[in-house]
PDB file of C-alpha atoms and ligand atoms in Angstrom:
ATOM      1  CA  MET A 172    -151.891 -26.597 -58.529  1.00  0.00           C
ATOM      2  CA  GLY A 173    -151.872 -30.281 -59.475  1.00  0.00           C
ATOM      3  CA  GLU A 174    -151.944 -33.215 -57.089  1.00  0.00           C
ATOM      4  CA  CYS A 175    -148.238 -33.943 -57.331  1.00  0.00           C
ATOM      5  CA  GLU A 176    -147.297 -30.317 -56.584  1.00  0.00           C
ATOM      6  CA  LYS A 177    -149.574 -30.235 -53.548  1.00  0.00           C
ATOM      7  CA  LEU A 178    -148.064 -33.442 -52.269  1.00  0.00           C
ATOM      8  CA  GLN A 179    -144.536 -32.130 -52.845  1.00  0.00           C
ATOM      9  CA  GLU A 180    -145.381 -28.904 -51.026  1.00  0.00           C
ATOM     10  CA  VAL A 181    -146.600 -30.742 -47.923  1.00  0.00           C
ATOM     11  CA  LEU A 182    -143.592 -33.078 -48.000  1.00  0.00           C
ATOM     12  CA  GLU A 183    -141.299 -30.044 -48.268  1.00  0.00           C
ATOM     13  CA  SER A 184    -142.949 -28.453 -45.226  1.00  0.00           C
ATOM     14  CA  ILE A 185    -142.445 -31.672 -43.274  1.00  0.00           C
ATOM     15  CA  LYS A 186    -138.812 -31.719 -44.328  1.00  0.00           C
ATOM     16  CA  ASP A 187    -138.308 -28.093 -43.302  1.00  0.00           C
ATOM     17  CA  ALA A 188    -139.917 -28.727 -39.910  1.00  0.00           C
ATOM     18  CA  CYS A 189    -137.654 -31.744 -39.407  1.00  0.00           C
ATOM     19  CA  GLN A 190    -134.624 -29.679 -40.285  1.00  0.00           C
ATOM     20  CA  ARG A 191    -135.512 -26.999 -37.728  1.00  0.00           C
ATOM     21  CA  VAL A 192    -135.349 -29.522 -34.896  1.00  0.00           C
ATOM     22  CA  GLY A 193    -132.724 -31.941 -36.197  1.00  0.00           C
ATOM     23  CA  ARG A 194    -135.044 -34.796 -37.098  1.00  0.00           C
ATOM     24  CA  LYS A 195    -134.864 -37.013 -40.172  1.00  0.00           C
ATOM     25  CA  PRO A 196    -137.756 -36.622 -42.646  1.00  0.00           C
ATOM     26  CA  GLU A 197    -137.953 -40.423 -42.931  1.00  0.00           C
ATOM     27  CA  GLU A 198    -139.158 -40.485 -39.320  1.00  0.00           C
ATOM     28  CA  VAL A 199    -142.419 -38.790 -40.335  1.00  0.00           C
ATOM     29  CA  LYS A 200    -145.135 -40.504 -42.299  1.00  0.00           C
ATOM     30  CA  LEU A 201    -147.618 -38.408 -44.238  1.00  0.00           C
ATOM     31  CA  LEU A 202    -151.137 -39.819 -44.038  1.00  0.00           C
ATOM     32  CA  GLY A 203    -153.732 -38.432 -46.423  1.00  0.00           C
ATOM     33  CA  ALA A 204    -156.878 -37.873 -44.346  1.00  0.00           C
ATOM     34  CA  SER A 205    -159.201 -38.689 -47.192  1.00  0.00           C
ATOM     35  CA  LYS A 206    -162.746 -38.563 -45.802  1.00  0.00           C
ATOM     36  CA  THR A 207    -165.240 -37.339 -48.454  1.00  0.00           C
ATOM     37  CA  VAL A 208    -162.526 -37.486 -51.148  1.00  0.00           C
ATOM     38  CA  PRO A 209    -163.559 -39.725 -54.069  1.00  0.00           C
ATOM     39  CA  PRO A 210    -161.476 -42.772 -54.988  1.00  0.00           C
ATOM     40  CA  GLU A 211    -160.352 -41.342 -58.341  1.00  0.00           C
ATOM     41  CA  VAL A 212    -158.673 -38.447 -56.531  1.00  0.00           C
ATOM     42  CA  LEU A 213    -156.972 -40.848 -54.136  1.00  0.00           C
ATOM     43  CA  ARG A 214    -155.720 -42.747 -57.140  1.00  0.00           C
ATOM     44  CA  ARG A 215    -154.113 -39.604 -58.563  1.00  0.00           C
ATOM     45  CA  PHE A 216    -152.340 -38.905 -55.262  1.00  0.00           C
ATOM     46  CA  TYR A 217    -151.235 -42.519 -55.148  1.00  0.00           C
ATOM     47  CA  GLU A 218    -149.720 -42.099 -58.583  1.00  0.00           C
ATOM     48  CA  CYS A 219    -147.815 -39.066 -57.232  1.00  0.00           C
ATOM     49  CA  GLY A 220    -146.369 -41.341 -54.567  1.00  0.00           C
ATOM     50  CA  LEU A 221    -148.674 -41.038 -51.547  1.00  0.00           C
ATOM     51  CA  ARG A 222    -149.165 -44.501 -50.048  1.00  0.00           C
ATOM     52  CA  THR A 223    -150.911 -44.007 -46.704  1.00  0.00           C
ATOM     53  CA  PHE A 224    -154.528 -42.933 -46.421  1.00  0.00           C
ATOM     54  CA  GLY A 225    -156.739 -42.638 -43.353  1.00  0.00           C
ATOM     55  CA  GLU A 226    -160.507 -42.905 -43.345  1.00  0.00           C
ATOM     56  CA  ASN A 227    -163.048 -41.900 -40.694  1.00  0.00           C
ATOM     57  CA  ARG A 228    -166.155 -43.838 -41.584  1.00  0.00           C
ATOM     58  CA  VAL A 229    -166.233 -47.599 -42.006  1.00  0.00           C
ATOM     59  CA  GLN A 230    -168.857 -47.630 -44.742  1.00  0.00           C
ATOM     60  CA  GLU A 231    -167.031 -45.035 -46.827  1.00  0.00           C
ATOM     61  CA  PHE A 232    -163.726 -46.798 -46.222  1.00  0.00           C
ATOM     62  CA  LEU A 233    -165.040 -50.134 -47.455  1.00  0.00           C
ATOM     63  CA  LYS A 234    -166.234 -48.580 -50.702  1.00  0.00           C
ATOM     64  CA  LYS A 235    -162.857 -46.994 -51.382  1.00  0.00           C
ATOM     65  CA  TYR A 236    -161.010 -50.106 -50.300  1.00  0.00           C
ATOM     66  CA  GLU A 237    -162.975 -52.036 -52.878  1.00  0.00           C
ATOM     67  CA  ALA A 238    -162.576 -49.423 -55.614  1.00  0.00           C
ATOM     68  CA  LEU A 239    -158.794 -49.183 -55.124  1.00  0.00           C
ATOM     69  CA  GLN A 240    -158.078 -52.805 -54.280  1.00  0.00           C
ATOM     70  CA  GLU A 241    -155.380 -53.269 -56.944  1.00  0.00           C
ATOM     71  CA  LEU A 242    -153.269 -50.442 -55.485  1.00  0.00           C
ATOM     72  CA  ASN A 243    -150.784 -51.089 -52.717  1.00  0.00           C
ATOM     73  CA  ILE A 244    -152.354 -48.582 -50.312  1.00  0.00           C
ATOM     74  CA  ASP A 245    -151.517 -48.638 -46.620  1.00  0.00           C
ATOM     75  CA  TRP A 246    -154.936 -47.918 -45.084  1.00  0.00           C
ATOM     76  CA  HIS A 247    -155.379 -46.567 -41.560  1.00  0.00           C
ATOM     77  CA  PHE A 248    -158.576 -45.962 -39.641  1.00  0.00           C
ATOM     78  CA  ILE A 249    -158.603 -42.564 -37.909  1.00  0.00           C
ATOM     79  CA  GLY A 250    -162.236 -41.917 -36.951  1.00  0.00           C
ATOM     80  CA  ARG A 251    -164.410 -42.809 -33.997  1.00  0.00           C
ATOM     81  CA  LEU A 252    -165.072 -46.501 -34.062  1.00  0.00           C
ATOM     82  CA  GLN A 253    -168.214 -48.336 -33.019  1.00  0.00           C
ATOM     83  CA  THR A 254    -167.579 -51.812 -31.678  1.00  0.00           C
ATOM     84  CA  ASN A 255    -170.013 -53.416 -34.132  1.00  0.00           C
ATOM     85  CA  LYS A 256    -167.927 -52.102 -37.067  1.00  0.00           C
ATOM     86  CA  VAL A 257    -164.548 -53.452 -35.955  1.00  0.00           C
ATOM     87  CA  LYS A 258    -164.946 -56.705 -37.845  1.00  0.00           C
ATOM     88  CA  TYR A 259    -165.040 -54.907 -41.195  1.00  0.00           C
ATOM     89  CA  LEU A 260    -161.574 -53.447 -40.662  1.00  0.00           C
ATOM     90  CA  MET A 261    -159.694 -56.656 -39.977  1.00  0.00           C
ATOM     91  CA  LYS A 262    -156.901 -57.395 -42.467  1.00  0.00           C
ATOM     92  CA  LYS A 263    -157.734 -54.177 -44.308  1.00  0.00           C
ATOM     93  CA  VAL A 264    -156.168 -51.480 -42.116  1.00  0.00           C
ATOM     94  CA  SER A 265    -152.637 -51.637 -40.741  1.00  0.00           C
ATOM     95  CA  LEU A 266    -153.312 -49.176 -37.916  1.00  0.00           C
ATOM     96  CA  ILE A 267    -156.356 -48.044 -35.941  1.00  0.00           C
ATOM     97  CA  HIS A 268    -155.682 -44.581 -34.462  1.00  0.00           C
ATOM     98  CA  SER A 269    -158.718 -44.286 -32.226  1.00  0.00           C
ATOM     99  CA  LEU A 270    -158.675 -46.807 -29.405  1.00  0.00           C
ATOM    100  CA  ASP A 271    -160.324 -44.969 -26.507  1.00  0.00           C
ATOM    101  CA  ARG A 272    -162.068 -47.530 -24.293  1.00  0.00           C
ATOM    102  CA  LYS A 273    -161.820 -51.057 -22.952  1.00  0.00           C
ATOM    103  CA  SER A 274    -164.922 -52.345 -24.740  1.00  0.00           C
ATOM    104  CA  LEU A 275    -163.359 -51.360 -28.064  1.00  0.00           C
ATOM    105  CA  ALA A 276    -160.065 -53.020 -27.089  1.00  0.00           C
ATOM    106  CA  ASP A 277    -161.987 -56.199 -26.216  1.00  0.00           C
ATOM    107  CA  GLU A 278    -163.742 -56.187 -29.578  1.00  0.00           C
ATOM    108  CA  ILE A 279    -160.505 -55.621 -31.516  1.00  0.00           C
ATOM    109  CA  GLN A 280    -158.902 -58.443 -29.541  1.00  0.00           C
ATOM    110  CA  LYS A 281    -161.808 -60.753 -30.339  1.00  0.00           C
ATOM    111  CA  ARG A 282    -161.906 -59.981 -34.057  1.00  0.00           C
ATOM    112  CA  ALA A 283    -158.136 -59.966 -34.545  1.00  0.00           C
ATOM    113  CA  SER A 284    -157.847 -63.298 -32.797  1.00  0.00           C
ATOM    114  CA  LYS A 285    -160.588 -64.725 -34.975  1.00  0.00           C
ATOM    115  CA  VAL A 286    -158.715 -63.907 -38.190  1.00  0.00           C
ATOM    116  CA  GLY A 287    -155.311 -64.725 -36.715  1.00  0.00           C
ATOM    117  CA  ILE A 288    -153.611 -61.321 -36.728  1.00  0.00           C
ATOM    118  CA  THR A 289    -152.151 -58.874 -34.249  1.00  0.00           C
ATOM    119  CA  GLN A 290    -153.832 -55.521 -34.810  1.00  0.00           C
ATOM    120  CA  GLU A 291    -151.666 -52.470 -34.226  1.00  0.00           C
ATOM    121  CA  VAL A 292    -153.473 -49.546 -32.615  1.00  0.00           C
ATOM    122  CA  LEU A 293    -152.856 -46.103 -31.179  1.00  0.00           C
ATOM    123  CA  ILE A 294    -154.611 -44.908 -28.069  1.00  0.00           C
ATOM    124  CA  GLU A 295    -156.404 -41.633 -28.742  1.00  0.00           C
ATOM    125  CA  VAL A 296    -155.963 -39.133 -25.926  1.00  0.00           C
ATOM    126  CA  ASN A 297    -158.150 -36.101 -25.310  1.00  0.00           C
ATOM    127  CA  VAL A 298    -155.295 -33.750 -24.413  1.00  0.00           C
ATOM    128  CA  GLY A 299    -157.489 -30.640 -24.514  1.00  0.00           C
ATOM    129  CA  GLY A 300    -160.179 -32.089 -22.243  1.00  0.00           C
ATOM    130  CA  GLU A 301    -162.875 -30.991 -24.681  1.00  0.00           C
ATOM    131  CA  GLU A 302    -166.334 -32.486 -24.159  1.00  0.00           C
ATOM    132  CA  THR A 303    -166.926 -32.977 -27.873  1.00  0.00           C
ATOM    133  CA  LYS A 304    -163.640 -34.700 -28.634  1.00  0.00           C
ATOM    134  CA  GLY A 305    -163.041 -38.407 -28.560  1.00  0.00           C
ATOM    135  CA  GLY A 306    -160.176 -40.025 -26.756  1.00  0.00           C
ATOM    136  CA  VAL A 307    -159.384 -41.207 -23.277  1.00  0.00           C
ATOM    137  CA  GLU A 308    -158.738 -38.565 -20.625  1.00  0.00           C
ATOM    138  CA  PRO A 309    -155.036 -38.305 -19.774  1.00  0.00           C
ATOM    139  CA  GLU A 310    -155.638 -39.466 -16.187  1.00  0.00           C
ATOM    140  CA  ASN A 311    -157.259 -42.669 -17.455  1.00  0.00           C
ATOM    141  CA  LEU A 312    -154.579 -43.413 -20.044  1.00  0.00           C
ATOM    142  CA  PRO A 313    -152.269 -45.607 -17.902  1.00  0.00           C
ATOM    143  CA  GLU A 314    -155.162 -47.838 -16.870  1.00  0.00           C
ATOM    144  CA  LEU A 315    -156.354 -48.319 -20.456  1.00  0.00           C
ATOM    145  CA  PHE A 316    -152.817 -48.945 -21.644  1.00  0.00           C
ATOM    146  CA  GLU A 317    -152.192 -51.496 -18.898  1.00  0.00           C
ATOM    147  CA  TYR A 318    -155.428 -53.224 -19.830  1.00  0.00           C
ATOM    148  CA  THR A 319    -154.294 -53.636 -23.453  1.00  0.00           C
ATOM    149  CA  LEU A 320    -151.180 -55.463 -22.270  1.00  0.00           C
ATOM    150  CA  SER A 321    -153.446 -58.384 -21.366  1.00  0.00           C
ATOM    151  CA  LEU A 322    -154.769 -58.647 -24.938  1.00  0.00           C
ATOM    152  CA  PRO A 323    -152.445 -60.782 -27.066  1.00  0.00           C
ATOM    153  CA  ASN A 324    -153.868 -59.851 -30.490  1.00  0.00           C
ATOM    154  CA  LEU A 325    -153.762 -56.112 -29.933  1.00  0.00           C
ATOM    155  CA  LYS A 326    -150.567 -54.097 -29.884  1.00  0.00           C
ATOM    156  CA  VAL A 327    -150.422 -50.452 -28.862  1.00  0.00           C
ATOM    157  CA  VAL A 328    -147.644 -48.733 -30.817  1.00  0.00           C
ATOM    158  CA  GLY A 329    -148.214 -45.153 -29.699  1.00  0.00           C
ATOM    159  CA  LEU A 330    -150.662 -42.336 -29.088  1.00  0.00           C
ATOM    160  CA  MET A 331    -152.887 -40.107 -31.188  1.00  0.00           C
ATOM    161  CA  THR A 332    -154.604 -36.827 -30.488  1.00  0.00           C
ATOM    162  CA  ILE A 333    -156.877 -34.233 -32.042  1.00  0.00           C
ATOM    163  CA  PRO A 334    -156.038 -31.073 -30.071  1.00  0.00           C
ATOM    164  CA  PRO A 335    -158.329 -28.060 -29.766  1.00  0.00           C
ATOM    165  CA  TYR A 336    -158.527 -25.936 -32.893  1.00  0.00           C
ATOM    166  CA  LEU A 337    -156.669 -22.685 -32.276  1.00  0.00           C
ATOM    167  CA  GLU A 338    -156.089 -20.088 -34.966  1.00  0.00           C
ATOM    168  CA  ASN A 339    -152.406 -19.772 -34.201  1.00  0.00           C
ATOM    169  CA  PRO A 340    -150.671 -23.157 -34.528  1.00  0.00           C
ATOM    170  CA  GLU A 341    -148.046 -22.063 -31.997  1.00  0.00           C
ATOM    171  CA  GLU A 342    -150.792 -22.157 -29.364  1.00  0.00           C
ATOM    172  CA  VAL A 343    -151.363 -25.826 -30.166  1.00  0.00           C
ATOM    173  CA  ARG A 344    -147.742 -26.685 -29.400  1.00  0.00           C
ATOM    174  CA  PRO A 345    -148.304 -27.377 -25.670  1.00  0.00           C
ATOM    175  CA  PHE A 346    -150.927 -29.998 -26.539  1.00  0.00           C
ATOM    176  CA  PHE A 347    -148.514 -31.818 -28.836  1.00  0.00           C
ATOM    177  CA  ALA A 348    -145.822 -31.645 -26.164  1.00  0.00           C
ATOM    178  CA  LYS A 349    -148.328 -33.038 -23.674  1.00  0.00           C
ATOM    179  CA  LEU A 350    -149.031 -36.084 -25.851  1.00  0.00           C
ATOM    180  CA  ARG A 351    -145.293 -36.706 -26.186  1.00  0.00           C
ATOM    181  CA  ASN A 352    -144.838 -36.453 -22.423  1.00  0.00           C
ATOM    182  CA  LEU A 353    -147.706 -38.870 -21.804  1.00  0.00           C
ATOM    183  CA  ARG A 354    -146.037 -41.300 -24.217  1.00  0.00           C
ATOM    184  CA  ASP A 355    -142.659 -40.900 -22.500  1.00  0.00           C
ATOM    185  CA  LYS A 356    -144.252 -41.593 -19.097  1.00  0.00           C
ATOM    186  CA  LEU A 357    -145.961 -44.764 -20.327  1.00  0.00           C
ATOM    187  CA  GLU A 358    -142.692 -46.005 -21.803  1.00  0.00           C
ATOM    188  CA  GLU A 359    -140.956 -45.445 -18.512  1.00  0.00           C
ATOM    189  CA  GLU A 360    -143.682 -46.826 -16.271  1.00  0.00           C
ATOM    190  CA  PHE A 361    -144.334 -49.971 -18.293  1.00  0.00           C
ATOM    191  CA  LYS A 362    -140.864 -50.493 -19.777  1.00  0.00           C
ATOM    192  CA  VAL A 363    -142.223 -50.616 -23.332  1.00  0.00           C
ATOM    193  CA  GLU A 364    -141.568 -48.864 -26.614  1.00  0.00           C
ATOM    194  CA  LEU A 365    -144.278 -46.685 -28.078  1.00  0.00           C
ATOM    195  CA  PRO A 366    -142.672 -45.303 -31.218  1.00  0.00           C
ATOM    196  CA  HIS A 367    -145.634 -43.491 -32.743  1.00  0.00           C
ATOM    197  CA  LEU A 368    -147.205 -40.104 -32.165  1.00  0.00           C
ATOM    198  CA  SER A 369    -150.061 -39.393 -34.584  1.00  0.00           C
ATOM    199  CA  MET A 370    -150.591 -35.663 -34.338  1.00  0.00           C
ATOM    200  CA  GLY A 371    -150.857 -32.617 -36.575  1.00  0.00           C
ATOM    201  CA  MET A 372    -153.403 -31.745 -39.241  1.00  0.00           C
ATOM    202  CA  SER A 373    -153.457 -29.286 -42.133  1.00  0.00           C
ATOM    203  CA  HIS A 374    -153.045 -26.099 -40.176  1.00  0.00           C
ATOM    204  CA  ASP A 375    -150.635 -27.277 -37.499  1.00  0.00           C
ATOM    205  CA  PHE A 376    -148.633 -30.261 -38.752  1.00  0.00           C
ATOM    206  CA  GLU A 377    -145.358 -28.328 -38.946  1.00  0.00           C
ATOM    207  CA  VAL A 378    -145.546 -27.614 -35.216  1.00  0.00           C
ATOM    208  CA  ALA A 379    -146.537 -31.231 -34.550  1.00  0.00           C
ATOM    209  CA  VAL A 380    -143.457 -32.439 -36.442  1.00  0.00           C
ATOM    210  CA  GLU A 381    -141.284 -30.112 -34.377  1.00  0.00           C
ATOM    211  CA  GLU A 382    -142.807 -31.702 -31.260  1.00  0.00           C
ATOM    212  CA  GLY A 383    -142.121 -35.262 -32.373  1.00  0.00           C
ATOM    213  CA  ALA A 384    -145.008 -36.412 -34.587  1.00  0.00           C
ATOM    214  CA  THR A 385    -144.257 -39.612 -36.507  1.00  0.00           C
ATOM    215  CA  ILE A 386    -147.568 -39.593 -38.401  1.00  0.00           C
ATOM    216  CA  VAL A 387    -149.249 -36.383 -39.581  1.00  0.00           C
ATOM    217  CA  ARG A 388    -152.844 -36.591 -40.797  1.00  0.00           C
ATOM    218  CA  VAL A 389    -153.363 -34.059 -43.556  1.00  0.00           C
ATOM    219  CA  GLY A 390    -156.647 -33.544 -45.394  1.00  0.00           C
ATOM    220  CA  THR A 391    -157.416 -30.027 -46.613  1.00  0.00           C
ATOM    221  CA  ARG A 392    -153.845 -29.077 -47.511  1.00  0.00           C
ATOM    222  CA  LEU A 393    -153.718 -32.031 -49.917  1.00  0.00           C
ATOM    223  CA  PHE A 394    -157.263 -32.495 -51.148  1.00  0.00           C
ATOM    224  CA  GLY A 395    -158.766 -29.018 -50.754  1.00  0.00           C
ATOM    225  CA  GLU A 396    -161.749 -27.916 -48.672  1.00  0.00           C
ATOM    226  CA  ARG A 397    -164.314 -30.605 -47.926  1.00  0.00           C
ATOM    227  CA  SER A 398    -167.788 -29.855 -49.252  1.00  0.00           C
TER     228      SER A 398
HETATM  229  C1  LIG B  97    -160.317 -34.801 -41.147  1.00  0.00           C
HETATM  230  C2  LIG B  97    -159.278 -35.277 -40.213  1.00  0.00           C
HETATM  231  C3  LIG B  97    -157.946 -34.866 -40.343  1.00  0.00           C
HETATM  232  C4  LIG B  97    -157.454 -33.883 -41.399  1.00  0.00           C
HETATM  233  O1  LIG B  97    -157.978 -32.610 -41.187  1.00  0.00           O
HETATM  234  P1  LIG B  97    -157.493 -31.383 -42.095  1.00  0.00           P
HETATM  235  O2  LIG B  97    -157.644 -30.208 -41.194  1.00  0.00           O
HETATM  236  O3  LIG B  97    -158.398 -31.332 -43.266  1.00  0.00           O
HETATM  237  O4  LIG B  97    -156.105 -31.626 -42.461  1.00  0.00           O
HETATM  238  C5  LIG B  97    -157.019 -35.397 -39.461  1.00  0.00           C
HETATM  239  N1  LIG B  97    -157.368 -36.263 -38.489  1.00  0.00           N
HETATM  240  C6  LIG B  97    -158.633 -36.671 -38.334  1.00  0.00           C
HETATM  241  C7  LIG B  97    -158.949 -37.626 -37.239  1.00  0.00           C
HETATM  242  C8  LIG B  97    -159.624 -36.186 -39.171  1.00  0.00           C
HETATM  243  O5  LIG B  97    -160.886 -36.584 -38.989  1.00  0.00           O
END
């Protein structure tokens, strides 16, 4: 199957999932999770119409950013982020999905202020409570969110999660619902709008869309198995 067919297939699945729960497909953004995928492949997907790509490693991102500079790509950063790398992302990514601690918020604030932008971010939440997963624990989420309200150059626009991997995507559903509930509670408690839920990957994005995802991060289903 060619790139454009793969892209169409994933977009169709998103559409079908939207239809099942009465959502509009335009509410869901497909992000190509493109770690390890070479720039020439990204270019082909871009030509098929995919505009949003998410990278996990700063070094790798910068190379691709450079290689594809003439394209109008909407880059996101979706991986764990070291504070000393934040400066390289400024003015290059529209959204950082992985804010998980105050020190990182402070660094984003500092760097965004320096270049005169407001950086949009998502707070990553460890909904499964797994030791190996990044993200703030749900019980510490309100405190971290409240802290970000004091940072003028950083704007939280929603939440992100990487739930536990479970063979049956239906079993992941409660974790997606949990992220949505945490978002709803923050909106109510702080009287703010947090429109985005970044959740769902190749094997479970349909369920994530049914549970309210506004950004799905799809790698394998678009680009094939990573070597
Ligand atoms: C790799 C990755 C994805 C995509 O995973 P697939 O299972 O290949 O779709 C999504 N989100 C993050 C944070 C990733 O690192």
